[in-house]
Short mmCIF file of C-alpha atoms and ligand atoms in Angstrom, two decimals:
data_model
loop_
_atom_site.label_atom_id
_atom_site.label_comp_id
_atom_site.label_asym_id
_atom_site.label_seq_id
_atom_site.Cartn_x
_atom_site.Cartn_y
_atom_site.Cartn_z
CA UNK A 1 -46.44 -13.42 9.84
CA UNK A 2 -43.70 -15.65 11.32
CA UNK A 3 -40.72 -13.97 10.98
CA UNK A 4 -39.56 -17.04 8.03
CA UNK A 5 -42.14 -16.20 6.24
CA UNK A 6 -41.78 -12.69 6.22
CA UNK A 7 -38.30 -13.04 5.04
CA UNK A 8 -39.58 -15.04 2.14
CA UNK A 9 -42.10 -13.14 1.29
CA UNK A 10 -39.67 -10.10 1.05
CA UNK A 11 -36.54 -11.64 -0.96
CA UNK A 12 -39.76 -12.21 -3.47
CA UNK A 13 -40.48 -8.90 -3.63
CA UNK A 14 -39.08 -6.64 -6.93
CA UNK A 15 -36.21 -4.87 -6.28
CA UNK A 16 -38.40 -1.16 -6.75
CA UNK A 17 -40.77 -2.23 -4.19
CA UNK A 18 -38.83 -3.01 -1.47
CA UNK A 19 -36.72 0.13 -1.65
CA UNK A 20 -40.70 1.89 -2.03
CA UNK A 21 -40.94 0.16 1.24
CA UNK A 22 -37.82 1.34 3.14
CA UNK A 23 -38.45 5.03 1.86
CA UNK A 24 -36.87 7.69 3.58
CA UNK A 25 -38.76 11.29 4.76
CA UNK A 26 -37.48 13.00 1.68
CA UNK A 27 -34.99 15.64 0.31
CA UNK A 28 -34.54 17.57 3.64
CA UNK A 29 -31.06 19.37 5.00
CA UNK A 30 -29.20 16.38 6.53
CA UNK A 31 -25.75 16.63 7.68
CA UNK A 32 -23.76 12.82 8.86
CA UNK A 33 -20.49 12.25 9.67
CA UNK A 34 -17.88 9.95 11.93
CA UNK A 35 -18.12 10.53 15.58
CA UNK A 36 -15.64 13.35 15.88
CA UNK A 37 -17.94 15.30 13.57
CA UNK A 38 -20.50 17.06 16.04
CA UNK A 39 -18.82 20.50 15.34
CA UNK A 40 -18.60 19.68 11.21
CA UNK A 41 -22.02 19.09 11.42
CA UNK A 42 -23.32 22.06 12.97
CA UNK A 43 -21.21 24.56 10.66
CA UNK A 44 -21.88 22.40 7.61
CA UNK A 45 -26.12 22.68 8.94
CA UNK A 46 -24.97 26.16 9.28
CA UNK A 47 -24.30 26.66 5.44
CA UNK A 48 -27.18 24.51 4.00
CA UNK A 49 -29.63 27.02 6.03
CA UNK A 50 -28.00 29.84 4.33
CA UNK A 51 -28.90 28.09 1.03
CA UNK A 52 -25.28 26.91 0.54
CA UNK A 53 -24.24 24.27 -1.92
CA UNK A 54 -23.46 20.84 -0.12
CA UNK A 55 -19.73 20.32 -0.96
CA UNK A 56 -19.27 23.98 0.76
CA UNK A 57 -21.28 22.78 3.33
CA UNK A 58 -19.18 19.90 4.85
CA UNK A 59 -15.70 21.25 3.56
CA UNK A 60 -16.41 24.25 5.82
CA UNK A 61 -17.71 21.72 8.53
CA UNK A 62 -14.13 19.44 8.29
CA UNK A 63 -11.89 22.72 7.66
CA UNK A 64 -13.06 23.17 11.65
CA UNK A 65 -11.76 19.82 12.29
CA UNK A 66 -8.57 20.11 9.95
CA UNK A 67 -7.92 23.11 11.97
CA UNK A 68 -8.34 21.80 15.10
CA UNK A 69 -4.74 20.86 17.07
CA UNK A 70 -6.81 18.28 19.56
CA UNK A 71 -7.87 15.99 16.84
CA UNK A 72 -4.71 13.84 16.19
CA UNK A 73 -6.58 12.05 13.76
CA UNK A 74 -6.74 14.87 10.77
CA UNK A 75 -5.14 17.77 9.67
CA UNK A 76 -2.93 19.67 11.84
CA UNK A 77 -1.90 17.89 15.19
CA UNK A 78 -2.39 14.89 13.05
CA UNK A 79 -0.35 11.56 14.07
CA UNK A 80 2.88 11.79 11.35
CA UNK A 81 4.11 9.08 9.50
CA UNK A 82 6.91 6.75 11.08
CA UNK A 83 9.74 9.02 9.93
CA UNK A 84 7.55 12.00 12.21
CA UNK A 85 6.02 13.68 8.93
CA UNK A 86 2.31 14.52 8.90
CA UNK A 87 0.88 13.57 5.50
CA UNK A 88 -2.22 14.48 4.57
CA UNK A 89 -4.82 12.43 2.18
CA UNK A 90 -8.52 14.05 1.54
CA UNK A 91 -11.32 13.71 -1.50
CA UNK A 92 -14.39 15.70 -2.38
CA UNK A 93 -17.36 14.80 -4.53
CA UNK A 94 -20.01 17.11 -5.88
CA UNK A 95 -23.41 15.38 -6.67
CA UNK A 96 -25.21 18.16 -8.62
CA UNK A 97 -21.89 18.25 -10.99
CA UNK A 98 -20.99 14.52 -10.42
CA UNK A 99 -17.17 15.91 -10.28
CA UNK A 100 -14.76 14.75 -7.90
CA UNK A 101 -11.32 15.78 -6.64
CA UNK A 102 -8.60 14.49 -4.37
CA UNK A 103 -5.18 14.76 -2.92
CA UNK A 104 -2.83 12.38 -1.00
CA UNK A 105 0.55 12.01 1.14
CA UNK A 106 0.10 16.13 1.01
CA UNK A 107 2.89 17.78 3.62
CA UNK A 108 2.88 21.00 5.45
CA UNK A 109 -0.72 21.80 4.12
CA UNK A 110 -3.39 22.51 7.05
CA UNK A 111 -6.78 22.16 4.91
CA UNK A 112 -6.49 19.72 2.37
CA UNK A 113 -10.10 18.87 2.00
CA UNK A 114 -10.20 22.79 0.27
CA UNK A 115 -7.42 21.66 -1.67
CA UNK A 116 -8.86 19.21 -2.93
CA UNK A 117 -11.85 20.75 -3.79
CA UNK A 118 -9.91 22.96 -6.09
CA UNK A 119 -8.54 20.22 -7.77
CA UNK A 120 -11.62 19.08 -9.02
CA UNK A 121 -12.41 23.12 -9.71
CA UNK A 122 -9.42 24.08 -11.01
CA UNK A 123 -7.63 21.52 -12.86
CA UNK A 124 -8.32 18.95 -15.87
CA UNK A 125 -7.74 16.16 -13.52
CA UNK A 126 -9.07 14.03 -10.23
CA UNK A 127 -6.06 13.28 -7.86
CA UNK A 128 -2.57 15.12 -6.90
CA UNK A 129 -0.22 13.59 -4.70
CA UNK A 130 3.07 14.23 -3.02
CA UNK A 131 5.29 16.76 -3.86
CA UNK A 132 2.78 18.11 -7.27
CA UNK A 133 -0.23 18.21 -4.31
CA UNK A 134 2.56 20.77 -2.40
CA UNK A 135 3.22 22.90 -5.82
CA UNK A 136 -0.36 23.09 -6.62
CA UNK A 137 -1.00 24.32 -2.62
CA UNK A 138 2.01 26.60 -3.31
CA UNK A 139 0.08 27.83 -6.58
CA UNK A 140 -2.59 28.77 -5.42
CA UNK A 141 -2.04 30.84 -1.62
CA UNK A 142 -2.07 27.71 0.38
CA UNK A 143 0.28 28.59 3.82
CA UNK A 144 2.92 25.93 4.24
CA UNK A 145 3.11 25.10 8.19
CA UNK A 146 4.58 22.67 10.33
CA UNK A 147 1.62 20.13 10.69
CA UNK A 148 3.60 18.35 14.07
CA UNK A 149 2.21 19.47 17.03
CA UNK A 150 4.10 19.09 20.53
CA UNK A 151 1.14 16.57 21.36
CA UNK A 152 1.72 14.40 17.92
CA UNK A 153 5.59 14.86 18.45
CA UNK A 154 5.46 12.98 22.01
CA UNK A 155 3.13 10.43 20.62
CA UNK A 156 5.60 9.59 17.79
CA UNK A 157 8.84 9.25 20.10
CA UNK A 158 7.14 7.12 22.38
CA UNK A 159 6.20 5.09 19.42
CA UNK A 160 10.13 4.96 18.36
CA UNK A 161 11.24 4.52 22.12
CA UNK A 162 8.88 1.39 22.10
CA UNK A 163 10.48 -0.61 18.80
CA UNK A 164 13.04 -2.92 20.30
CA UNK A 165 15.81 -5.04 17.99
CA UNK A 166 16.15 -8.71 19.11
CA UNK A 167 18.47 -8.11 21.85
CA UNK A 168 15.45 -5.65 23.40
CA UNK A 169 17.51 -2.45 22.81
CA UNK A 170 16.47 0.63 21.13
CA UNK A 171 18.34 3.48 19.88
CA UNK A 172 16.12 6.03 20.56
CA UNK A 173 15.90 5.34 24.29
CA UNK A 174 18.27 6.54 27.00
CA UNK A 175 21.82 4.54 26.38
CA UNK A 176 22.95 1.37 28.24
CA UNK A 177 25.42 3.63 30.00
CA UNK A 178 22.28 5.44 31.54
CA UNK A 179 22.75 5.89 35.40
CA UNK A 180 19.13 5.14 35.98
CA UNK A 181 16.69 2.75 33.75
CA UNK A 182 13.20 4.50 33.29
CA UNK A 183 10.22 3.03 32.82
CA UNK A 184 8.25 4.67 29.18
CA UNK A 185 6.34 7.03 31.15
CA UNK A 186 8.94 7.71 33.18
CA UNK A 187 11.31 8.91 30.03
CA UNK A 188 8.60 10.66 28.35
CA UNK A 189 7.63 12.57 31.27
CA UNK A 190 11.39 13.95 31.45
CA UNK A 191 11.28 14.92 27.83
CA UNK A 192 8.36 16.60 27.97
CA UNK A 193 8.11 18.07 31.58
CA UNK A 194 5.05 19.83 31.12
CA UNK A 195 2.46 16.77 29.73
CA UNK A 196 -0.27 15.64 32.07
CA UNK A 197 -0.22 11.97 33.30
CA UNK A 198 -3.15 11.83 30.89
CA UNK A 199 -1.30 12.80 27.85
CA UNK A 200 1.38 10.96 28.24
CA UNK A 201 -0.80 7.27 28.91
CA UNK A 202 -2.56 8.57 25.71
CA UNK A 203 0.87 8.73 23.83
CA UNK A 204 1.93 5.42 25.26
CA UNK A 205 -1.50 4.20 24.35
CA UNK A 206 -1.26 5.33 20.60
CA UNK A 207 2.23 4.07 20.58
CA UNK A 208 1.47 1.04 21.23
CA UNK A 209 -1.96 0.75 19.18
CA UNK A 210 -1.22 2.82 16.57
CA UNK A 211 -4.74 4.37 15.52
CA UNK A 212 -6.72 5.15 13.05
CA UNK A 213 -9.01 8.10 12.55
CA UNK A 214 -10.49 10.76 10.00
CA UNK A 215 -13.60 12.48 9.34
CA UNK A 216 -15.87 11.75 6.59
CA UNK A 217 -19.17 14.15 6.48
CA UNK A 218 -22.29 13.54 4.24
CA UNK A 219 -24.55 16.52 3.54
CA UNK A 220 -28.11 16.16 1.70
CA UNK A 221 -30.28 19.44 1.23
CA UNK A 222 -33.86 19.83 0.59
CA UNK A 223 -33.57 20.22 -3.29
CA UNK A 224 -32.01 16.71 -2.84
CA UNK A 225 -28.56 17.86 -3.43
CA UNK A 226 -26.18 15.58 -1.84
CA UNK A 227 -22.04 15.91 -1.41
CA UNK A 228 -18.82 14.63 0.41
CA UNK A 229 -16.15 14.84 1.70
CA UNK A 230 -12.93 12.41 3.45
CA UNK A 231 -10.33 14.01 5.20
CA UNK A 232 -7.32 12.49 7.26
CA UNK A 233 -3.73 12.51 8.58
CA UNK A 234 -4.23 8.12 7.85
CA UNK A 235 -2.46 5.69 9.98
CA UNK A 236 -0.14 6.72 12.59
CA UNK A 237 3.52 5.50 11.93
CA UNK A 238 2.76 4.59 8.15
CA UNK A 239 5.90 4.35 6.04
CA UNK A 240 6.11 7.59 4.40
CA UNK A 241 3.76 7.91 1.12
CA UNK A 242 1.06 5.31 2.31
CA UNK A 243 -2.31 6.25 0.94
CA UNK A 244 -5.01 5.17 2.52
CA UNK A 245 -8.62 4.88 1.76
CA UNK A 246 -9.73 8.54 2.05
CA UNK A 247 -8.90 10.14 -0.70
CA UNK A 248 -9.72 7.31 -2.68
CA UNK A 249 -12.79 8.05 -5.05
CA UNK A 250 -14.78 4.37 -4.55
CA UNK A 251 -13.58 3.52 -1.00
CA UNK A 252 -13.22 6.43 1.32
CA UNK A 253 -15.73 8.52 -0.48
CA UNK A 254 -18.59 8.07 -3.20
CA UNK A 255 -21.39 10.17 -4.37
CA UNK A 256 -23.62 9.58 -6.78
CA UNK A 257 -26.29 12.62 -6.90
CA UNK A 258 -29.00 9.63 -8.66
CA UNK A 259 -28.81 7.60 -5.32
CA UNK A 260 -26.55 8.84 -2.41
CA UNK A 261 -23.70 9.34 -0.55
CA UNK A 262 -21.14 7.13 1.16
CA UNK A 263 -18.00 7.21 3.20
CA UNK A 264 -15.65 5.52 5.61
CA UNK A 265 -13.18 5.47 8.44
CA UNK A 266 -10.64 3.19 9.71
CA UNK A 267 -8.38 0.77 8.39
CA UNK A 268 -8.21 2.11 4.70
CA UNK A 269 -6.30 -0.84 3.27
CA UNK A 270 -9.44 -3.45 4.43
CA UNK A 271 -11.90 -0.58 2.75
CA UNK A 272 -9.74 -0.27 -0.65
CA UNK A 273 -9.95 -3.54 -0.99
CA UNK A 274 -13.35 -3.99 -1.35
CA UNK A 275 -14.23 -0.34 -2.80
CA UNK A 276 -16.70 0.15 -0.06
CA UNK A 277 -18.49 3.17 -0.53
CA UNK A 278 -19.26 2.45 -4.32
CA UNK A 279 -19.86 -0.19 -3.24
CA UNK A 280 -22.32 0.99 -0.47
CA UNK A 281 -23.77 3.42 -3.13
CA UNK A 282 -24.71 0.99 -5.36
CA UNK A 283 -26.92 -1.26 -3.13
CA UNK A 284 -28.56 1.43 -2.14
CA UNK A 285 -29.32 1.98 -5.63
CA UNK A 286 -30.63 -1.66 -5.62
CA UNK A 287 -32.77 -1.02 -3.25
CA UNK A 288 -30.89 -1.71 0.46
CA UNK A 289 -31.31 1.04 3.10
CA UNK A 290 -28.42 3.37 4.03
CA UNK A 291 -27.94 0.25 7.05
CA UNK A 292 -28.09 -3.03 5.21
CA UNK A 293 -26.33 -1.50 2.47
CA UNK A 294 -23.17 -0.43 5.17
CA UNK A 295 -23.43 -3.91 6.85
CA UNK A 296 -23.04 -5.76 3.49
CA UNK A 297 -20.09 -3.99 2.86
CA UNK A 298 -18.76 -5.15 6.55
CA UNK A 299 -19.67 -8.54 5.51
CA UNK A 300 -17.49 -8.64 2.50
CA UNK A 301 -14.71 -6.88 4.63
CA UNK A 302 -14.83 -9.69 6.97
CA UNK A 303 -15.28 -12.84 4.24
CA UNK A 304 -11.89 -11.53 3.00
CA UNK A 305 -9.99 -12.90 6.47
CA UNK A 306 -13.07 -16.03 6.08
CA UNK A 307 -14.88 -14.25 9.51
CA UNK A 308 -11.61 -14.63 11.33
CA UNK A 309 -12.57 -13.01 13.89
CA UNK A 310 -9.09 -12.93 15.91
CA UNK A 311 -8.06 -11.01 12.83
CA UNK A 312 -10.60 -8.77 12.70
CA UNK A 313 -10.51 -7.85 16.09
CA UNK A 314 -7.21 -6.00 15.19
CA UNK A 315 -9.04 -3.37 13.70
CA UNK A 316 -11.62 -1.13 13.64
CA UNK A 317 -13.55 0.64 10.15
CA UNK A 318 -16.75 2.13 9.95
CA UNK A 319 -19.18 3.39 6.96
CA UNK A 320 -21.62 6.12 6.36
CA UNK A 321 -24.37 6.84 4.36
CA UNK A 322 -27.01 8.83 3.46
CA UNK A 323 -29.47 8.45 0.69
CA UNK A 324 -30.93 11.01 -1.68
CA UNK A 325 -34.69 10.54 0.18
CA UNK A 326 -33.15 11.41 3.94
CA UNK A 327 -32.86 8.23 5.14
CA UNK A 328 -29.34 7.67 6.79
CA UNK A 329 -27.36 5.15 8.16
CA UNK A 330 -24.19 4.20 9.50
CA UNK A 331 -22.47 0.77 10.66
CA UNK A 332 -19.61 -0.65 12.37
CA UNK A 333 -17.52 -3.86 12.05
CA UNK A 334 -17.27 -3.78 15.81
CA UNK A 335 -19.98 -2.80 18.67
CA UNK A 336 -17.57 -0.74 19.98
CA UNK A 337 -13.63 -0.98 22.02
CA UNK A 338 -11.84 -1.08 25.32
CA UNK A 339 -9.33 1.93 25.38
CA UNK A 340 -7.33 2.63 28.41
CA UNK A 341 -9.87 0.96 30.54
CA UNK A 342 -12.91 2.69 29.45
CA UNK A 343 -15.56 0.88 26.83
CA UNK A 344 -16.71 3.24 24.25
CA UNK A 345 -19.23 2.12 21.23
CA UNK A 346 -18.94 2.99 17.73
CA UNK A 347 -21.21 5.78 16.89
CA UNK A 348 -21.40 8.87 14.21
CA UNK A 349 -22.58 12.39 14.00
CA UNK A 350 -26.14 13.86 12.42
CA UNK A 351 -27.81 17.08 12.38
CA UNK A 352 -30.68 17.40 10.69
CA UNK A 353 -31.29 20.94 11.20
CA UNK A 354 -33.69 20.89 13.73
CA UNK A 355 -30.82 21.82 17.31
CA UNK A 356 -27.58 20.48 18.38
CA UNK A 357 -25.64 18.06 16.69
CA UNK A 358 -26.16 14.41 18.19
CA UNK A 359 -23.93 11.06 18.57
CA UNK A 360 -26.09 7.79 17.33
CA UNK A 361 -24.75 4.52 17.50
CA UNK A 362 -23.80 1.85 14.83
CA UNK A 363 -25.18 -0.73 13.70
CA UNK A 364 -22.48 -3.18 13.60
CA UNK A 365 -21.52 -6.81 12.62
CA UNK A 366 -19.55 -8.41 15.73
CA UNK A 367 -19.47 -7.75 19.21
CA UNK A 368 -16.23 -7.59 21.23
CA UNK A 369 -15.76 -8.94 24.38
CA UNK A 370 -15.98 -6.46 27.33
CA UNK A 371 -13.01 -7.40 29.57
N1 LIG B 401 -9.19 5.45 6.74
C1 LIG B 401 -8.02 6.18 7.09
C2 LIG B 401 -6.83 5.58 6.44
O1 LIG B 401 -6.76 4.36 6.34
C3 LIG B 401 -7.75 6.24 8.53
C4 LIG B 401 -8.94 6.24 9.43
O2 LIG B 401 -10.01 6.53 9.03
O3 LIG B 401 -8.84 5.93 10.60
O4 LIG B 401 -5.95 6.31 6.10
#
């Protein structure tokens, strides 16, 4: 069949048939997440082998990850806020129960994605922010610590020793009266003697790019029981009490125990904006695979700058999903991006039970130039 024809011949076919078509292996334990979920998803295969529910299946896999000082994208070691605050967002949802919970712009609390969790256990609501997020923490044995870790800290005065006023001064720099004028990496390296070269091009890097990052994880288990979880520290140098998309019930996260599960990462305000993972949800439930269904949502993402693509190009988001039958998928506006010389492509976590977790690549909508 030319391929035309075969086209035709499928947009013709009832909804119910062509998702009969694109059917997936079946209720199975199936773990997914964002790339820097390889660990999440072993510990959260970990639990569904034990016979674990799903939601305590990927909140112990992104605790790991919450926990973890080296991933300045979540949790603790987390890039702060532009006033040098970490501030956490995170969201849970619980097919079996269809319940949801979430908490946002949390301080000094390491594993939000377990507080959140008990929001939707232990309270007559969804979503807790700020200072009543911190009280609720308090209420129930949550340790207050300093999220800021030496790592995030340099990051975050580079960042402020690379804002400039019209005249090109700054502040937070050495003074005019300086003996000597030093170069960024030069000034950083005397604050914090003991970085690596490394480190300190990363901080420069993320000063100048300010990223973003979090971990979403998707778990399915062979009764067909399917949960989620978002969990992040948000955009680096946000103004203080920016929410982004993650804790977000519609956009960062969306389960619906009928159909599937569906997350996101990256710039949360382009992802709000369109409500992707209900959205994402839903055409599954019309029939799209986990795939399509992410690259529609792309498409929508980039018909609101009308395919710009030099505006796109300024940022980065990614979606997940995983349907109720096993079948998976995950897509990326971008093939992939330059950083610090080296190309990396967008890819995301799976286990599926059967060894080590594995990196797959995207699918994704535009392709960046290499140079
Ligand atoms: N989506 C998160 C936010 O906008 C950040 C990220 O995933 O990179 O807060």
């Amino acid at each position: 069949m030319r391929r035309r024809d075969w086209l035709m011949a499928n947009a013709a076919l009832p909804l119910a048939a062509r998702a009969a078509q694109n059917a997936g292996p079946g209720p199975t334990n199936l773990v997914v997440s964002s790339a820097n979920g390889l660990k999440a998803c072993a510990k959260a295969m970990e639990v569904l082998k034990a016979g674990g529910d799903t939601l305590d299946a990927v909140v112990a896999g992104v605790t790991l990850v919450e926990d973890d000082p080296n991933d300045t994208s979540v949790g603790y070691g987390g890039l702060p806020n532009e006033e040098g605050v970490v501030e956490l967002d995170a969201s849970v949802m619980h097919g079996p129960t269809r319940r949801a919970g979430s908490v946002a712009a949390v301080r000094n609390i390491k594993n939000v994605a377990k507080l959140a969790k008990l929001v939707m256990e232990q309270t007559d609501h969804i979503m807790l922010v700020g200072e009543g997020a911190l009280r609720f923490a308090r209420a129930w044995g949550f340790e207050e610590t300093n999220l800021l870790t030496e790592r995030a800290r340099m990051a975050w005065i580079a960042w402020k020793q690379s804002l400039r006023d019209r005249e090109g001064n700054n502040n937070w720099t050495d003074g005019l009266d300086s003996p000597a004028a030093l170069q960024a990496a030069e000034r950083l390296k005397k604050l914090f003697p003991s970085a690596s070269d490394e480190l300190i091009a990363w901080a420069l890097d993320v000063a100048a790019h300010p990223p973003t990052g979090t971990i979403n994880c998707l778990a399915l288990n062979a009764r067909g029981e399917i949960s989620g979880v978002t969990t992040t520290s948000g955009l680096a140098w946000k103004i203080p009490g920016r929410v982004g998309d993650s804790p977000i019930i519609g956009a960062g996260l969306y389960v619906d125990q009928d159909v599937g599960a569906a997350g996101s990462t990256g710039r949360g305000e382009e992802n709000i904006r369109i409500a992707g993972a209900h959205t994402i949800v839903e055409l599954m439930r019309q029939g799209m695979t986990p795939r399509e269904a992410c690259l529609e949502a792309l498409r929508r993402i980039a018909r609101n700058f009308r395919n710009n693509t030099e505006l796109l190009n300024r940022f980065d988001i990614n979606f997940y999903a995983l349907r109720r039958d096993g079948l998976y998928g995950a897509a990326s506006l971008w093939d992939g991006r330059m950083r610090r010389g080296y190309w990396a492509d967008s890819q995301f976590a799976v286990n599926d039970g059967s060894g080590e977790s594995r990196l797959e690549k995207c699918a994704h909508l535009l392709e960046r130039k290499r140079g």
